Tab-separated table of C-alpha atoms in Angstrom:
chain	number	residue	atom	x	y	z
I	955	MET	CA	-25.090	-12.502	-165.633
I	956	CYS	CA	-27.785	-10.536	-165.414
I	957	LYS	CA	-31.128	-10.540	-167.721
I	958	ASN	CA	-32.620	-7.469	-166.175
I	959	SER	CA	-32.338	-4.050	-166.654
I	960	ASN	CA	-29.047	-2.035	-166.872
I	961	THR	CA	-29.621	-0.817	-163.414
I	962	SER	CA	-30.719	-4.415	-161.997
I	963	CYS	CA	-27.226	-5.249	-163.593
I	964	LEU	CA	-25.662	-2.562	-162.164
I	965	LEU	CA	-27.003	-2.961	-158.680
I	966	GLN	CA	-26.262	-7.050	-158.469
I	967	ILE	CA	-22.904	-6.278	-159.687
I	968	THR	CA	-22.024	-3.913	-156.946
I	969	LEU	CA	-23.934	-5.338	-154.132
I	970	GLU	CA	-21.840	-8.428	-154.951
I	971	THR	CA	-18.360	-6.802	-155.153
I	972	LEU	CA	-19.276	-5.099	-151.933
I	973	LYS	CA	-19.931	-8.393	-150.353
I	974	THR	CA	-16.303	-9.690	-151.540
I	975	THR	CA	-14.680	-7.067	-150.234
I	976	LEU	CA	-16.686	-6.854	-146.754
I	977	LYS	CA	-15.859	-10.881	-146.759
I	978	ASP	CA	-18.046	-10.873	-143.804
I	979	ASP	CA	-21.828	-11.637	-143.564
I	980	ASP	CA	-22.938	-9.385	-140.834
I	981	ALA	CA	-20.553	-6.536	-141.848
I	982	PHE	CA	-22.387	-6.749	-145.409
I	983	LEU	CA	-25.928	-7.227	-144.044
I	984	SER	CA	-25.164	-3.922	-141.795
I	985	PHE	CA	-24.317	-2.433	-144.914
I	986	ILE	CA	-27.090	-3.490	-147.041
I	987	ASN	CA	-29.229	-2.806	-144.164
I	988	LYS	CA	-28.046	1.134	-143.157
I	989	PRO	CA	-30.395	3.485	-142.655
I	990	THR	CA	-29.761	6.918	-143.999
I	991	VAL	CA	-29.808	10.130	-141.625
I	992	PRO	CA	-32.307	11.304	-140.625
I	993	LYS	CA	-35.236	9.937	-142.060
I	994	SER	CA	-33.500	6.011	-141.739
I	995	TYR	CA	-34.345	4.936	-145.147
I	996	THR	CA	-32.582	1.848	-145.789
I	997	ALA	CA	-31.158	1.053	-149.840
I	998	LEU	CA	-34.830	-1.033	-150.005
I	999	HIS	CA	-37.124	1.759	-148.831
I	1000	TYR	CA	-35.941	3.586	-151.968
I	1001	VAL	CA	-35.906	1.006	-153.970
I	1002	SER	CA	-39.696	-0.115	-153.698
I	1003	ALA	CA	-40.351	3.860	-154.519
I	1004	ASN	CA	-37.833	4.768	-157.211
I	1005	CYS	CA	-37.087	1.373	-159.366
I	1006	THR	CA	-38.483	-1.612	-160.482
I	1007	ILE	CA	-39.224	-4.919	-159.004
I	1008	ASN	CA	-35.850	-6.267	-160.593
I	1009	GLU	CA	-34.116	-3.799	-157.771
I	1010	ILE	CA	-36.496	-5.127	-154.732
I	1011	LYS	CA	-35.568	-8.802	-156.012
I	1012	THR	CA	-32.301	-8.262	-156.278
I	1013	LEU	CA	-32.172	-5.990	-152.740
I	1014	LEU	CA	-33.872	-9.320	-151.406
I	1015	SER	CA	-31.381	-11.702	-152.912
I	1016	PHE	CA	-28.633	-9.950	-150.665
I	1017	GLY	CA	-30.729	-9.616	-147.274
I	1018	ALA	CA	-32.561	-7.053	-147.973
I	1019	ASP	CA	-34.672	-6.100	-144.741
I	1020	PRO	CA	-38.438	-6.408	-146.149
I	1021	ASN	CA	-39.694	-5.333	-142.819
I	1022	ALA	CA	-37.101	-2.365	-141.636
I	1023	ILE	CA	-39.039	1.208	-140.512
I	1024	THR	CA	-38.119	4.297	-141.391
I	1025	ILE	CA	-38.730	7.060	-138.714
I	1026	ASP	CA	-41.747	8.184	-139.777
I	1027	GLY	CA	-42.725	4.236	-139.725
I	1028	PHE	CA	-43.402	4.053	-143.204
I	1029	ASN	CA	-42.526	-0.227	-144.428
I	1030	LEU	CA	-41.847	-1.021	-147.860
I	1031	LEU	CA	-44.954	-0.514	-149.181
I	1032	HIS	CA	-44.981	2.811	-147.730
I	1033	CYS	CA	-42.517	3.699	-149.891
I	1034	ALA	CA	-43.853	2.541	-152.922
I	1035	CYS	CA	-47.005	3.964	-152.364
I	1036	MET	CA	-45.040	7.700	-152.134
I	1037	GLY	CA	-43.421	6.762	-155.068
I	1038	CYS	CA	-46.684	6.066	-156.496
I	1039	ASN	CA	-45.383	2.989	-158.046
I	1040	LEU	CA	-47.811	0.169	-158.680
I	1041	ARG	CA	-46.204	-2.429	-160.105
I	1042	ASN	CA	-44.181	-2.383	-157.199
I	1043	VAL	CA	-47.315	-1.771	-154.611
I	1044	ILE	CA	-48.540	-4.753	-155.939
I	1045	TYR	CA	-45.514	-7.249	-155.808
I	1046	ILE	CA	-45.147	-6.137	-152.317
I	1047	ILE	CA	-48.376	-7.196	-151.525
I	1048	GLU	CA	-48.842	-10.281	-153.390
I	1049	GLU	CA	-44.875	-10.909	-152.309
């Protein structure tokens, strides 16, 4: 089970449940990488700005697209910078 924060554990359990429920890898990946309206941020964009490295790793392990670009041209690194999340910025640069 999870050895990270409660948020990471909840995210992992939620994603595992969704993957089981959807039963189709393409449908799951489409869901996990679905952009929001109107700015086209994905879950990974939000997590990079507002959560920890553990949540980033969890989403990536489930197939989140690290190269997704928002309608404004922002990538994962931009979002981490906008969230003033230095640990995530360093992680994204190093990975």
